[in-house]
C-alpha atoms as a printed R data frame, in Angstrom:
    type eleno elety resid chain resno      x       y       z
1   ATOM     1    CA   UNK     A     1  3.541 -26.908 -23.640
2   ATOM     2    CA   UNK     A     2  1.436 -24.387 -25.729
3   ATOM     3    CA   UNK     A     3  4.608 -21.909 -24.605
4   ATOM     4    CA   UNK     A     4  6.783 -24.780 -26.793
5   ATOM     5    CA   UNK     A     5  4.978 -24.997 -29.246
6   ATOM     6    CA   UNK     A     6  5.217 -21.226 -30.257
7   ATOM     7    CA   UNK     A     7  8.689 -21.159 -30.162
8   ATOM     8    CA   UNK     A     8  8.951 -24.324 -32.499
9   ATOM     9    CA   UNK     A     9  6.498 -22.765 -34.736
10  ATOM    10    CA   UNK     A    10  8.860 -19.442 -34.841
11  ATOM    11    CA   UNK     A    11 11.782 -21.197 -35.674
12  ATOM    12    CA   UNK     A    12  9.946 -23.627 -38.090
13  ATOM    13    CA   UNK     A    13 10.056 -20.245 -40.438
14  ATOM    14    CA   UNK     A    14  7.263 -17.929 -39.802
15  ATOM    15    CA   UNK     A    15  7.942 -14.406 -41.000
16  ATOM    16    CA   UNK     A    16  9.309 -12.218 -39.173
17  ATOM    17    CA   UNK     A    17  7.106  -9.792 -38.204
18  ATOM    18    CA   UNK     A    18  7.323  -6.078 -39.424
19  ATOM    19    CA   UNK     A    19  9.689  -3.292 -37.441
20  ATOM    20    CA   UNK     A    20  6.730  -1.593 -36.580
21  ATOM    21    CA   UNK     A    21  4.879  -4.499 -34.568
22  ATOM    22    CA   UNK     A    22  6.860  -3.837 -31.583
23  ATOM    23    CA   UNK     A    23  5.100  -6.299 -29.445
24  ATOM    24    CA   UNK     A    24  4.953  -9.276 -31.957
25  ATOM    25    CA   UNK     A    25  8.597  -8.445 -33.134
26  ATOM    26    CA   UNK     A    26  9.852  -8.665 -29.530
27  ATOM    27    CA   UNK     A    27  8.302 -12.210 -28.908
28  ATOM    28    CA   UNK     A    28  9.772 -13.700 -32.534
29  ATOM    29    CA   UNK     A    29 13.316 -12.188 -31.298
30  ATOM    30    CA   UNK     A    30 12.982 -13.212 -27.778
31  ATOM    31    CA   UNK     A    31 11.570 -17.172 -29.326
32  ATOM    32    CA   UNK     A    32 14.207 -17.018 -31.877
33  ATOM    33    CA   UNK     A    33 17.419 -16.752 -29.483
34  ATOM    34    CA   UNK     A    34 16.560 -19.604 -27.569
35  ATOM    35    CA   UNK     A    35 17.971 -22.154 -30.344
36  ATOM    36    CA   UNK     A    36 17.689 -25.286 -30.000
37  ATOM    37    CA   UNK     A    37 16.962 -25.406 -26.300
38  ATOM    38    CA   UNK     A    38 14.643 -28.644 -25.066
39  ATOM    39    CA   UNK     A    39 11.347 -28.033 -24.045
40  ATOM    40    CA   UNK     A    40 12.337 -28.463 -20.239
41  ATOM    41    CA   UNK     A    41 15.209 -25.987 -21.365
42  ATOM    42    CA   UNK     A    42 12.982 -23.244 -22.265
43  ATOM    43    CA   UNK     A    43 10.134 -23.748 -19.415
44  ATOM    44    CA   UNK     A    44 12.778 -22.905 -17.083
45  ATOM    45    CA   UNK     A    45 14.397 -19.942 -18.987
46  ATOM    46    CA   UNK     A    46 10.938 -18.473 -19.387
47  ATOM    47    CA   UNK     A    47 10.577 -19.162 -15.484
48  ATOM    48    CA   UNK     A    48 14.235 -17.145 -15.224
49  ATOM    49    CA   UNK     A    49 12.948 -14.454 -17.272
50  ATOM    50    CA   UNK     A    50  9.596 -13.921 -15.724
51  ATOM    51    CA   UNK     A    51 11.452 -13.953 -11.976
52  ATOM    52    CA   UNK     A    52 13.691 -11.700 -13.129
53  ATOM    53    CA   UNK     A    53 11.109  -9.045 -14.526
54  ATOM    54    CA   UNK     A    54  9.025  -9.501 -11.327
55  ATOM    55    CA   UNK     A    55 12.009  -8.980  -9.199
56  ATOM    56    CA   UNK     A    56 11.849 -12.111  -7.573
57  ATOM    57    CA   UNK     A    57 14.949 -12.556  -5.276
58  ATOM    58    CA   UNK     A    58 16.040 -15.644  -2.931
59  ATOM    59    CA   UNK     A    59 14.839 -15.620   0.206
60  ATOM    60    CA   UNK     A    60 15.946 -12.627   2.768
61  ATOM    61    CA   UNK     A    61 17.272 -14.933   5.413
62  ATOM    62    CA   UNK     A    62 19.591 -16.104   2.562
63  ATOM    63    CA   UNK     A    63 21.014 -12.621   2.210
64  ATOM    64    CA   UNK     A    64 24.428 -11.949   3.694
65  ATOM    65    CA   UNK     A    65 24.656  -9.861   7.231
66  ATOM    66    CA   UNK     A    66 24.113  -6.346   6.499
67  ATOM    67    CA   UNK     A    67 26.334  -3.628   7.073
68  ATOM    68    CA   UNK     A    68 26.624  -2.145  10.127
69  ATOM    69    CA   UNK     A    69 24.978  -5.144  12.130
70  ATOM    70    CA   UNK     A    70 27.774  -5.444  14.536
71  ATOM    71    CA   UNK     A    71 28.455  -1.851  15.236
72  ATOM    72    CA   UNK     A    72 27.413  -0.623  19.229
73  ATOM    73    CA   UNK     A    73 24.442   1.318  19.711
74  ATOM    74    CA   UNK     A    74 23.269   0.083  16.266
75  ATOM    75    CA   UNK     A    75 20.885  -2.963  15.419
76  ATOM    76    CA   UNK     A    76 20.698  -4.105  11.323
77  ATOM    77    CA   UNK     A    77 17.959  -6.484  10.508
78  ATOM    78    CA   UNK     A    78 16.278  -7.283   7.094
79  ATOM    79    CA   UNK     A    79 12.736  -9.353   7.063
80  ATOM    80    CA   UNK     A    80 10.600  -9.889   4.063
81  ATOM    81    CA   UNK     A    81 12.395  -7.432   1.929
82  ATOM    82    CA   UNK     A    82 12.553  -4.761   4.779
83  ATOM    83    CA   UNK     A    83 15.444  -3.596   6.060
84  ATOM    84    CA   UNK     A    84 15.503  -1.775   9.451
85  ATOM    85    CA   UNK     A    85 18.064   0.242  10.938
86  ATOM    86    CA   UNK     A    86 17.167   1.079  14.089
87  ATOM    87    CA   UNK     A    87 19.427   3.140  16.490
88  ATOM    88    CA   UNK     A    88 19.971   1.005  19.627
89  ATOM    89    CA   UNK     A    89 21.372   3.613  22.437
90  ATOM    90    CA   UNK     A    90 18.229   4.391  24.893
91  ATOM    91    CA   UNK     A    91 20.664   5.475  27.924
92  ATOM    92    CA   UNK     A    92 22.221   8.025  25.603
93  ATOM    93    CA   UNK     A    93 19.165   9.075  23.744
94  ATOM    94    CA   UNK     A    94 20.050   6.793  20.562
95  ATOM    95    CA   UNK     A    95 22.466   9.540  20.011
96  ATOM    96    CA   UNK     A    96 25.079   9.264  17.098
97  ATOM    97    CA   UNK     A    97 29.010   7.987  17.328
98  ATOM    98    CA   UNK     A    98 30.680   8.730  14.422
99  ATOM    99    CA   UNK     A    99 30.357   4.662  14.591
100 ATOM   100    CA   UNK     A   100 27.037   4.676  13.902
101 ATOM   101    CA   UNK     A   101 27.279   7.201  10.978
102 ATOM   102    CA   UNK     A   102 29.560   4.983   9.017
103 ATOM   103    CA   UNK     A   103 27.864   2.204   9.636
104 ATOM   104    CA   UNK     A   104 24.341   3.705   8.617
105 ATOM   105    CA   UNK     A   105 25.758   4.951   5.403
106 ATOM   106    CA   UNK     A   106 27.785   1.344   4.741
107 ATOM   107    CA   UNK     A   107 24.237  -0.304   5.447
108 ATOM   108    CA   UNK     A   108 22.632   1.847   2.694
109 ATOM   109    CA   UNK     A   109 25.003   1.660   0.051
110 ATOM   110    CA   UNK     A   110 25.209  -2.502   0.242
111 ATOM   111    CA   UNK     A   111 21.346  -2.383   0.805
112 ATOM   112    CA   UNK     A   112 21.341  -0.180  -2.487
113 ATOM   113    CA   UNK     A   113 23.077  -2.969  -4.209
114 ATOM   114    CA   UNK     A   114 21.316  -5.701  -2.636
115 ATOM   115    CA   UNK     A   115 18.010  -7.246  -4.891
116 ATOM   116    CA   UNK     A   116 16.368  -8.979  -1.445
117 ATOM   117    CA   UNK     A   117 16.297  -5.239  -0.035
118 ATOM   118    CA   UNK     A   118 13.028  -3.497  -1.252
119 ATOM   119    CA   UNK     A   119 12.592  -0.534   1.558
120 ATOM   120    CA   UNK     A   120 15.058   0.654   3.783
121 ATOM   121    CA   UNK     A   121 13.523   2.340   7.502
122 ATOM   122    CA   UNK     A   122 15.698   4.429  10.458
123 ATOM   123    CA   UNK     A   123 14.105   4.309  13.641
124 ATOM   124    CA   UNK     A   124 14.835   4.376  17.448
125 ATOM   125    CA   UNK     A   125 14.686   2.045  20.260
126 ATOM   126    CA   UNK     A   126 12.442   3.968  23.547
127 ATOM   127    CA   UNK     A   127 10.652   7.068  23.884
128 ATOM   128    CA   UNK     A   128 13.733   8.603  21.873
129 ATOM   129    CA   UNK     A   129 13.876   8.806  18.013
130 ATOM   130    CA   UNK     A   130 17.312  10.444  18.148
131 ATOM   131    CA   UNK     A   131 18.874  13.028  20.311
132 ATOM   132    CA   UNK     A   132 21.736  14.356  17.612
133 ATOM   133    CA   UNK     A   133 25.325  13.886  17.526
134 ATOM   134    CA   UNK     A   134 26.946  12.575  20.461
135 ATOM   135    CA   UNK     A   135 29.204  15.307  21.804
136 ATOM   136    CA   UNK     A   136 31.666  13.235  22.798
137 ATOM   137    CA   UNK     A   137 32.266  12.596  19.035
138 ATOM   138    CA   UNK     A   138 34.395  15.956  20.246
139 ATOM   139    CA   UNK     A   139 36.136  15.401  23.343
140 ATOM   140    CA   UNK     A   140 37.117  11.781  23.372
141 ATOM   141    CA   UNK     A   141 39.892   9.682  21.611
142 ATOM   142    CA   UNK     A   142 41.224  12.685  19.921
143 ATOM   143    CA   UNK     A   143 43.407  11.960  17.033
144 ATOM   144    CA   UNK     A   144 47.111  12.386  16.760
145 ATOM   145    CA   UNK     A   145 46.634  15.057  14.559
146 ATOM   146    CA   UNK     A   146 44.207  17.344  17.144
147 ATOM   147    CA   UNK     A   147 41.355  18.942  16.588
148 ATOM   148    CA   UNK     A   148 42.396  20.156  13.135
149 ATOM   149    CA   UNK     A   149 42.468  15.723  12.522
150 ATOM   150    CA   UNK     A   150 39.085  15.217  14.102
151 ATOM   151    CA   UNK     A   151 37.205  17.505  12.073
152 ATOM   152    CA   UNK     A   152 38.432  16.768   8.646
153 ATOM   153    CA   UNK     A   153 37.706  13.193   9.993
154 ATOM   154    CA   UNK     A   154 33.896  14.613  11.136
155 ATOM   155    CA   UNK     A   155 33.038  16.231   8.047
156 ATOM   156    CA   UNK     A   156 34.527  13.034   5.964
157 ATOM   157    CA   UNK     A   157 31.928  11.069   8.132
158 ATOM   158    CA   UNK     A   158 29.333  13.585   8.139
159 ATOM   159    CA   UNK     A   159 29.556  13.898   4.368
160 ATOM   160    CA   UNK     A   160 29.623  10.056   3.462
161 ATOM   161    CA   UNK     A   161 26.368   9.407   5.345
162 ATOM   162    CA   UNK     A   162 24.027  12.122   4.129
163 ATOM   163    CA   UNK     A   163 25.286  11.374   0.402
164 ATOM   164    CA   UNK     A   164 25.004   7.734   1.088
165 ATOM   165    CA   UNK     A   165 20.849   8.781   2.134
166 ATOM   166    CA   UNK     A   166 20.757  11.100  -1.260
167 ATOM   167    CA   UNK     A   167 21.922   8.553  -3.377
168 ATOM   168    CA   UNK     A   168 20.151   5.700  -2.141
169 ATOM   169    CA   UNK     A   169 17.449   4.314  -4.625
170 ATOM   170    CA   UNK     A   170 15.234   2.540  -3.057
171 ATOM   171    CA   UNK     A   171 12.105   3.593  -0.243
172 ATOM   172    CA   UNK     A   172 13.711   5.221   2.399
173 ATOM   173    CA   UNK     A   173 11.358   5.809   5.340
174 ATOM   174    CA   UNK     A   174 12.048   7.765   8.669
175 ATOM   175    CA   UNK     A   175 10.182   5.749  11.534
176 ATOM   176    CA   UNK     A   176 10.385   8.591  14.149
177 ATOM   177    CA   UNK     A   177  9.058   6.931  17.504
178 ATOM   178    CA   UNK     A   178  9.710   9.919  19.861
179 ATOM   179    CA   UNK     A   179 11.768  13.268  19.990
180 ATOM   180    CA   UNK     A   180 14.366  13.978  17.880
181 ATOM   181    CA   UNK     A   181 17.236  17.054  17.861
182 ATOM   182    CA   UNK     A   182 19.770  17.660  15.414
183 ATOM   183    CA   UNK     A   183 20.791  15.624  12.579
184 ATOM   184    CA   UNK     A   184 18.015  13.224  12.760
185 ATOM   185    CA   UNK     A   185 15.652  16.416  12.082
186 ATOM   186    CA   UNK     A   186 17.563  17.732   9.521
187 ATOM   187    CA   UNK     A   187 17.999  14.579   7.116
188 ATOM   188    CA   UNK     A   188 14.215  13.909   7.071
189 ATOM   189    CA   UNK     A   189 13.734  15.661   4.286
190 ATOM   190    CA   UNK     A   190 16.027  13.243   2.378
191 ATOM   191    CA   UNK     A   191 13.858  10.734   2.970
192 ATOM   192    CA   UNK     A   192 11.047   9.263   1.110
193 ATOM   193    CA   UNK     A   193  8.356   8.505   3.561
194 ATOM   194    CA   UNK     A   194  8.484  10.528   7.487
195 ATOM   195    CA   UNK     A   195  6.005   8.811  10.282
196 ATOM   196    CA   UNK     A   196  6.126   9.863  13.436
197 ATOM   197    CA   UNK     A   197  4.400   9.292  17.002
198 ATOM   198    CA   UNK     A   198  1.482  12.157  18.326
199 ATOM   199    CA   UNK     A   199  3.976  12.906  21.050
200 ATOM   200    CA   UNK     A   200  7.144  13.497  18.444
201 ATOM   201    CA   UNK     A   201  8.704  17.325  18.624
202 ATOM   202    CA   UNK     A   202 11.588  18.510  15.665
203 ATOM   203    CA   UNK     A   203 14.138  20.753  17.576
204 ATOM   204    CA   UNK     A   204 17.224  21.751  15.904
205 ATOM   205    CA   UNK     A   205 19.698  23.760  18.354
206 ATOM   206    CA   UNK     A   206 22.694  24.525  15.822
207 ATOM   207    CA   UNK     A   207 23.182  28.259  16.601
208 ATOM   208    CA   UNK     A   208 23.211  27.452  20.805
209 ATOM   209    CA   UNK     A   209 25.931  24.885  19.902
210 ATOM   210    CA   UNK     A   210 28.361  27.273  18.124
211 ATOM   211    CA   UNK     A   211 27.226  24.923  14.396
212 ATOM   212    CA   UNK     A   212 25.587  25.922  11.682
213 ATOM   213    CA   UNK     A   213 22.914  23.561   9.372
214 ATOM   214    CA   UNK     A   214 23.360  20.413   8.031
215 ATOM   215    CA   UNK     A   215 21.488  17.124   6.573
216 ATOM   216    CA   UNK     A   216 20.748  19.489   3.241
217 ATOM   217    CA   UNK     A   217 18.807  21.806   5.853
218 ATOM   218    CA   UNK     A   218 19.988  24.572   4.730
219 ATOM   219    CA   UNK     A   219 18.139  23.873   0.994
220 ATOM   220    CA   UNK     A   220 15.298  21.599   1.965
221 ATOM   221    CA   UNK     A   221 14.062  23.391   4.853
222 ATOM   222    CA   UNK     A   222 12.849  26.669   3.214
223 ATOM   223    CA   UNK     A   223 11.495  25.050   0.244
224 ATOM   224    CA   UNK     A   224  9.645  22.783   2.578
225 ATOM   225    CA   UNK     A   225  8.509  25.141   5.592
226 ATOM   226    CA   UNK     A   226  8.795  28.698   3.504
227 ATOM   227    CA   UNK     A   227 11.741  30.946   4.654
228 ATOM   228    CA   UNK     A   228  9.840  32.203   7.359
229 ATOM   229    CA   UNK     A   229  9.384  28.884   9.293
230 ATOM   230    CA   UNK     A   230 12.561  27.350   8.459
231 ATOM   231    CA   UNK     A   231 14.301  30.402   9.941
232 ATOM   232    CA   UNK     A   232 12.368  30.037  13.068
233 ATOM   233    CA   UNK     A   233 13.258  26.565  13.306
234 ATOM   234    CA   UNK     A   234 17.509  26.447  11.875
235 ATOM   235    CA   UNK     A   235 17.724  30.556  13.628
236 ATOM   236    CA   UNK     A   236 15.652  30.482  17.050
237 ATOM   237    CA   UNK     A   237 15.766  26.870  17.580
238 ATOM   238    CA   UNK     A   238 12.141  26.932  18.122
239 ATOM   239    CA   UNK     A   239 11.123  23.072  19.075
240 ATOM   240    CA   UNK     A   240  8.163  22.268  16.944
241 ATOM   241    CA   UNK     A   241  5.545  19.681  17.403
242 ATOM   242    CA   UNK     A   242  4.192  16.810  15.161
243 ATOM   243    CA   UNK     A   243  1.512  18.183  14.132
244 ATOM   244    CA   UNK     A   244  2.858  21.564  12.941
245 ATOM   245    CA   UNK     A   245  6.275  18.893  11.537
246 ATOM   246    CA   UNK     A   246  3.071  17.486   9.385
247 ATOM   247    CA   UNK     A   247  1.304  20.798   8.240
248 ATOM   248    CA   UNK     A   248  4.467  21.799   6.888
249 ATOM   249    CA   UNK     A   249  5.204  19.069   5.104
250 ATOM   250    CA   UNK     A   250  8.325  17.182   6.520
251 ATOM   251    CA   UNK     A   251  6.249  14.733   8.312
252 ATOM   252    CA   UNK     A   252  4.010  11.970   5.950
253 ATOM   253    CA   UNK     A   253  1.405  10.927   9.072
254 ATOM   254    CA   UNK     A   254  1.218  11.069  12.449
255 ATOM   255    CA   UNK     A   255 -0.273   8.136  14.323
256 ATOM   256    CA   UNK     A   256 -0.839   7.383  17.668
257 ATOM   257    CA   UNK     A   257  2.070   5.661  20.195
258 ATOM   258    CA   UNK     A   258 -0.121   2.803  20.804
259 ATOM   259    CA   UNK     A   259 -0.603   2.020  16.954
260 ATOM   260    CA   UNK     A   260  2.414   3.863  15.623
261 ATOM   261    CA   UNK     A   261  4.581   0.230  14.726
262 ATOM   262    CA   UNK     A   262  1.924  -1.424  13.284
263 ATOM   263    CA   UNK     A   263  1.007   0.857  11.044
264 ATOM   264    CA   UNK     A   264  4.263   1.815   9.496
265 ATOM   265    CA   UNK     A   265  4.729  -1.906   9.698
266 ATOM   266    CA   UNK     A   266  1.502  -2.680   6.871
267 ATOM   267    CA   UNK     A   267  3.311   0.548   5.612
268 ATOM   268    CA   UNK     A   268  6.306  -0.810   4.658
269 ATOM   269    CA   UNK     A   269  5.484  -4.279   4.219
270 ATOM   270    CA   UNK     A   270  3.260  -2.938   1.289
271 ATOM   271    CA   UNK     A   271  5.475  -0.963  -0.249
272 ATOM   272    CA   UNK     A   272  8.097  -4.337   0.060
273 ATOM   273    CA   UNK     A   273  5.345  -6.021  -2.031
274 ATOM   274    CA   UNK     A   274  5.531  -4.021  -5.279
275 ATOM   275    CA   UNK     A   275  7.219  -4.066  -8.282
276 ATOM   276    CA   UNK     A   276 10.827  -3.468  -6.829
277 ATOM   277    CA   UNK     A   277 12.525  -1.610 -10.613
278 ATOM   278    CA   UNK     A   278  9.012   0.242 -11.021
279 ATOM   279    CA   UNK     A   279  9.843   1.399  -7.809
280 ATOM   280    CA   UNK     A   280 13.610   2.749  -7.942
281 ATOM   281    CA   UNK     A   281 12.618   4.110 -11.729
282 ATOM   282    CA   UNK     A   282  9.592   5.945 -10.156
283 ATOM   283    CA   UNK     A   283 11.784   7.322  -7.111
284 ATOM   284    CA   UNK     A   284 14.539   8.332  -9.529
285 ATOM   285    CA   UNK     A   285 11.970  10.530 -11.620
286 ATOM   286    CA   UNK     A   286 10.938  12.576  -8.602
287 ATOM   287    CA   UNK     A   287 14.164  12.980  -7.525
288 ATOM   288    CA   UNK     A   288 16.038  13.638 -10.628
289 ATOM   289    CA   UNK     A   289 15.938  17.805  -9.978
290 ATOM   290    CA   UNK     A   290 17.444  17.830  -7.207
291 ATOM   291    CA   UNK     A   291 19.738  14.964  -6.506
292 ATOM   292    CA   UNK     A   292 22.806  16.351  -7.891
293 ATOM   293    CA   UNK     A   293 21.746  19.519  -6.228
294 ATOM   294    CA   UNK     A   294 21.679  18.259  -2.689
295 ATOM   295    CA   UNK     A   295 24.969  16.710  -3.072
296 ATOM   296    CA   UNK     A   296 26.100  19.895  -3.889
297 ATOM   297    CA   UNK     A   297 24.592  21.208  -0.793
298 ATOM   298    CA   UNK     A   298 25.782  18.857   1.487
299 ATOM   299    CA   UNK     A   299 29.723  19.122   0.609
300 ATOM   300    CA   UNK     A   300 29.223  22.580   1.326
301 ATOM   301    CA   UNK     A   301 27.135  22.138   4.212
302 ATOM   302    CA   UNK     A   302 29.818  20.197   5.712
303 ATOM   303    CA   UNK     A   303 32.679  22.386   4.738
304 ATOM   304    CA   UNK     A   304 31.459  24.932   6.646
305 ATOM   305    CA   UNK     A   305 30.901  22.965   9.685
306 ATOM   306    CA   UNK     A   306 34.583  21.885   9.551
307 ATOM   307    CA   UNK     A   307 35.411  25.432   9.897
308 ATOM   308    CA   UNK     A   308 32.259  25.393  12.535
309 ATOM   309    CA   UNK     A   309 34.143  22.613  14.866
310 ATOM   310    CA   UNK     A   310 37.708  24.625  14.608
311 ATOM   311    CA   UNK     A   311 36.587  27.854  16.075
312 ATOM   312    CA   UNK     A   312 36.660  28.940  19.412
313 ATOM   313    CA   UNK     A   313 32.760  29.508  19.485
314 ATOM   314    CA   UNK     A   314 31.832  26.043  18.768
315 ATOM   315    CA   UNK     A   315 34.694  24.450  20.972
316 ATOM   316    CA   UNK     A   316 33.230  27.088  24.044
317 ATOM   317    CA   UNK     A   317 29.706  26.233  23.792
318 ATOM   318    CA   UNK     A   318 29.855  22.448  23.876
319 ATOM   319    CA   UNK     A   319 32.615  22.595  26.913
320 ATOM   320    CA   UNK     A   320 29.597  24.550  28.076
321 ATOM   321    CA   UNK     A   321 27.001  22.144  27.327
322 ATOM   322    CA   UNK     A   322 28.838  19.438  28.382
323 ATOM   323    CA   UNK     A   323 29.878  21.001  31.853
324 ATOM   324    CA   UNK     A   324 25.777  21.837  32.591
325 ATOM   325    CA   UNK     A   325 24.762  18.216  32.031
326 ATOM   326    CA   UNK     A   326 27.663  16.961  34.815
């Protein structure tokens, strides 16, 4: 009522306040355009507004299906402003499918446009985080067009989800329960928040496989690790533990297996809780250096391993893998 009352007053002809009183001028404006609106009228604007400032959404089982949610070896599901991506292939690993890619990088961008998504989190289903690309992303259903086909197809894919993990706006945080090799080491660093179990090791084998870096590696690595460590790790393929993941700075925490989901869990949910736009605008000032920057890096990044796939190298040493593991 007292909220009312100060509008009526407003409009009844009080002066309006000087363009230096920001705050006071803001209120008479804000009073003054709502008319001639009732009193129940303007209790529920004011309601509207202050929902809308607070980010106040509908309720997340309201939200449409994300995404991605019915694509194998993937599970999408969104509780309480979370949404969790969580690779869903244990007998392979929770390795990638070009599949999965897509549908990881579809997820993000609609969860980037979504208001009942407040934090996005990756993580794997097992003792496996992620064991890398699939390699039969290489030697099955190839394309009418041949190999030439499949890896302007690969680096399409490749390129869509690591820009679709640069430009998303919101918390993005890497829940890495167990081992991971490859890609799912690489793109770490292009995301917000990294926890990981005691008994997670960071192995990327790129060189072995005929491949070269990806996931913005090739940048983030030796301005995260020094050029010294990153070479040992992108170069040698040296596997490296949690702990030293941590020290260097691409891991956040490290917490035991036992407690590792609950605590990313009060993680997560607390970071759900917060002021969703003082969020994205706080995000968007740490990353505003380098955003454009790692964009950059990843088209070429993935140019190269087009040209990577095509040669005879890479093409030997994953027959080669592939024929060890039968």
């Amino acid at each position: 009522k007292q909220w009312y009352q100060r509008r009526v007053a407003i409009t009844a002809g009080i002066p309006k306040p000087g363009g230096f009183n920001f705050v006071a001028k803001a209120k008479y404006d804000a009073w003054k355009g709502l008319g001639d609106m009732t009193q129940d009228q303007a209790k529920e604007e004011y309601i509207s507004f202050v929902a809308e400032l607070a980010g106040a959404d509908e309720p997340s089982p309201a939200a449409a299906p994300a995404a991605g949610a019915a694509t194998e070896g993937l599970d999408v599901s969104q509780e309480d402003g979370v949404l969790t991506i969580r690779l869903n292939r244990p007998e392979k690993f929770n390795a990638l499918t070009w599949a999965m890619y897509t549908a990881i990088g579809e997820t993000l961008n609609a969860a980037a446009e979504n208001p009942s998504v407040k934090v996005a989190v990756i993580t794997g289903t097992g003792k496996w985080y992620c064991s890398g690309n699939d390699l039969s992303n290489f030697t099955k259903n190839m394309p009418a067009g041949g190999p030439q086909e499949m890896a302007s197809n690969g680096q399409k894919v490749l390129n869509d989800f690591c820009d679709a993990m640069i430009k998303f706006p919101k918390p993005l945080v890497a829940a890495v329960n167990g081992p991971a090799i490859g890609i799912p080491v690489t793109t770490l660093g292009l995301c917000d928040l990294v926890y990981c179990t005691d008994n997670a090791t960071f192995k990327t084998p790129f060189v072995s496989l005929g491949q070269s870096p990806e996931g913005c590696s090739s940048f983030i690595f030796p301005r995260t690790f020094g050029f010294a460590k990153a070479n040992e790790m992108l170069l040698t393929e040296r596997q490296i533990t949690a702990q030293e993941a941590c020290d260097g700075g691409l891991v956040t925490r490290i917490f035991t297996e036992d407690r590792f989901r609950d605590e990313v869990d009060k993680v997560v949910k607390h970071m759900a809780s917060l002021p969703p736009q003082s969020m994205r605008i706080s995000k968007g000032l740490i990353r505003q250096e380098v955003t454009e920057k790692l964009l950059e890096v990843n088209k070429r990044e993935c140019e190269v391993l087009r040209e990577r796939w095509l040669s005879d190298e890479c093409m030997t040493a994953i027959m080669n893998f592939l024929n060890r593991k039968k």
